[in-house]
Amino acid sequence: FPGQNLRISLPCIQFIYWALIHVENCAGQQKSGLSSTLRRLGEELYRAKTVRFSELEKSPSEIVPSSPSKLDKSKDGIYFRSQNLHVRLLSSLIILKTLSQVDLLAHVFDVLRNDLKSDIAKELFLYYQATPVVLQYLKPVNKTFMGSAMDIFLQMSTDSPFQQPFLETCSTETWFRTIAMVLRAPSQDSKLLEKLSIILQKLSKFRCNRKYFEVYTIVGIIQELLRGCPTDQAFLALNLKSILFNLTSGAAQ
């Protein structure tokens, strides 16, 4: 890995990211044969340390041991731990695509969610077409990270110059298919449903999305949720009613 030189490190991880996207779009067996390589890649980005090559060129007798404090400081600050938002965000996305270790992924989601408070980060998220990267963690099979993935989507859907482009990335068959799986899950988190209802309420304003609500029978699921909605979940009920209204009115975009 090329260390802290941004002119080298950024193009390097950009190449890695788009290569991963390409591999995913090809035959499935290609990626399965790279599992150990991909895992090593994610680990390197997460735990990457800088190396002082000038010291490697010295003979063992010439190397003066550094104090622990100086050594730790010199070894941090690249890729996922970079101070550069662009490098850090892109490294986060690659890690989400390559690792499965729960504690590491939880940390990555926390960092990504915090970064996405910035409009610059939102723009980068869209540039790297990251919605599908996060969407895989919203599936019920990844129950541990469903809340984290939903928080990312909720952050992206807040009022900003990038709200509309983000909602357009959610206006796909894949996104609505995943949402239907979430809504049909046997055990449902009320907070997760509430956050999801906020995004669905915004998506229901797009006329082009009506077909997805119908094809995946999301309308029927929402009606059922509304009938069984407890009295202490008034906000959820309000959003569900708004979704149904948008889908049946002529006010959609």
PDB file of N, CA and C in Angstrom, residues 96 131-150:
ATOM      1  N   LEU A  96     -16.840  -2.396   3.872  1.00  0.00           N
ATOM      2  CA  LEU A  96     -18.197  -2.940   3.933  1.00  0.00           C
ATOM      3  C   LEU A  96     -18.417  -4.022   2.880  1.00  0.00           C
ATOM      4  N   THR A 131     -25.321   3.289  -2.557  1.00  0.00           N
ATOM      5  CA  THR A 131     -26.586   2.789  -2.012  1.00  0.00           C
ATOM      6  C   THR A 131     -26.649   1.258  -1.987  1.00  0.00           C
ATOM      7  N   PRO A 132     -26.270   0.555  -3.065  1.00  0.00           N
ATOM      8  CA  PRO A 132     -26.296  -0.916  -3.016  1.00  0.00           C
ATOM      9  C   PRO A 132     -25.322  -1.509  -1.998  1.00  0.00           C
ATOM     10  N   VAL A 133     -24.222  -0.803  -1.735  1.00  0.00           N
ATOM     11  CA  VAL A 133     -23.243  -1.298  -0.764  1.00  0.00           C
ATOM     12  C   VAL A 133     -23.874  -1.386   0.620  1.00  0.00           C
ATOM     13  N   VAL A 134     -24.628  -0.349   0.978  1.00  0.00           N
ATOM     14  CA  VAL A 134     -25.282  -0.310   2.287  1.00  0.00           C
ATOM     15  C   VAL A 134     -26.543  -1.168   2.290  1.00  0.00           C
ATOM     16  N   LEU A 135     -27.216  -1.228   1.149  1.00  0.00           N
ATOM     17  CA  LEU A 135     -28.488  -1.948   1.062  1.00  0.00           C
ATOM     18  C   LEU A 135     -28.360  -3.417   1.452  1.00  0.00           C
ATOM     19  N   GLN A 136     -27.220  -4.030   1.150  1.00  0.00           N
ATOM     20  CA  GLN A 136     -27.051  -5.450   1.487  1.00  0.00           C
ATOM     21  C   GLN A 136     -27.148  -5.695   2.994  1.00  0.00           C
ATOM     22  N   TYR A 137     -26.836  -4.668   3.784  1.00  0.00           N
ATOM     23  CA  TYR A 137     -26.888  -4.804   5.246  1.00  0.00           C
ATOM     24  C   TYR A 137     -28.285  -4.532   5.807  1.00  0.00           C
ATOM     25  N   LEU A 138     -29.199  -4.124   4.939  1.00  0.00           N
ATOM     26  CA  LEU A 138     -30.566  -3.893   5.390  1.00  0.00           C
ATOM     27  C   LEU A 138     -31.406  -5.162   5.290  1.00  0.00           C
ATOM     28  N   LYS A 139     -30.889  -6.175   4.642  1.00  0.00           N
ATOM     29  CA  LYS A 139     -31.623  -7.428   4.504  1.00  0.00           C
ATOM     30  C   LYS A 139     -31.743  -8.123   5.868  1.00  0.00           C
ATOM     31  N   PRO A 140     -32.886  -8.741   6.149  1.00  0.00           N
ATOM     32  CA  PRO A 140     -33.092  -9.413   7.441  1.00  0.00           C
ATOM     33  C   PRO A 140     -32.018 -10.427   7.793  1.00  0.00           C
ATOM     34  N   VAL A 141     -31.342 -10.995   6.795  1.00  0.00           N
ATOM     35  CA  VAL A 141     -30.278 -11.961   7.073  1.00  0.00           C
ATOM     36  C   VAL A 141     -29.107 -11.288   7.783  1.00  0.00           C
ATOM     37  N   ASN A 142     -28.988  -9.974   7.626  1.00  0.00           N
ATOM     38  CA  ASN A 142     -27.952  -9.202   8.320  1.00  0.00           C
ATOM     39  C   ASN A 142     -28.572  -8.395   9.459  1.00  0.00           C
ATOM     40  N   LYS A 143     -29.327  -9.073  10.294  1.00  0.00           N
ATOM     41  CA  LYS A 143     -30.106  -8.411  11.340  1.00  0.00           C
ATOM     42  C   LYS A 143     -29.276  -7.491  12.226  1.00  0.00           C
ATOM     43  N   THR A 144     -28.035  -7.867  12.497  1.00  0.00           N
ATOM     44  CA  THR A 144     -27.172  -7.070  13.376  1.00  0.00           C
ATOM     45  C   THR A 144     -26.974  -5.653  12.859  1.00  0.00           C
ATOM     46  N   PHE A 145     -26.950  -5.498  11.531  1.00  0.00           N
ATOM     47  CA  PHE A 145     -26.624  -4.195  10.953  1.00  0.00           C
ATOM     48  C   PHE A 145     -27.795  -3.512  10.259  1.00  0.00           C
ATOM     49  N   MET A 146     -28.985  -4.052  10.401  1.00  0.00           N
ATOM     50  CA  MET A 146     -30.143  -3.432   9.755  1.00  0.00           C
ATOM     51  C   MET A 146     -30.349  -2.004  10.250  1.00  0.00           C
ATOM     52  N   GLY A 147     -30.220  -1.810  11.555  1.00  0.00           N
ATOM     53  CA  GLY A 147     -30.386  -0.474  12.124  1.00  0.00           C
ATOM     54  C   GLY A 147     -29.321   0.487  11.641  1.00  0.00           C
ATOM     55  N   SER A 148     -28.083   0.014  11.531  1.00  0.00           N
ATOM     56  CA  SER A 148     -26.981   0.857  11.066  1.00  0.00           C
ATOM     57  C   SER A 148     -27.182   1.263   9.613  1.00  0.00           C
ATOM     58  N   ALA A 149     -27.601   0.301   8.787  1.00  0.00           N
ATOM     59  CA  ALA A 149     -27.851   0.599   7.378  1.00  0.00           C
ATOM     60  C   ALA A 149     -28.992   1.598   7.230  1.00  0.00           C
ATOM     61  N   MET A 150     -30.042   1.417   8.032  1.00  0.00           N
ATOM     62  CA  MET A 150     -31.178   2.335   7.965  1.00  0.00           C
ATOM     63  C   MET A 150     -30.773   3.743   8.391  1.00  0.00           C
TER      64      MET A 150
END
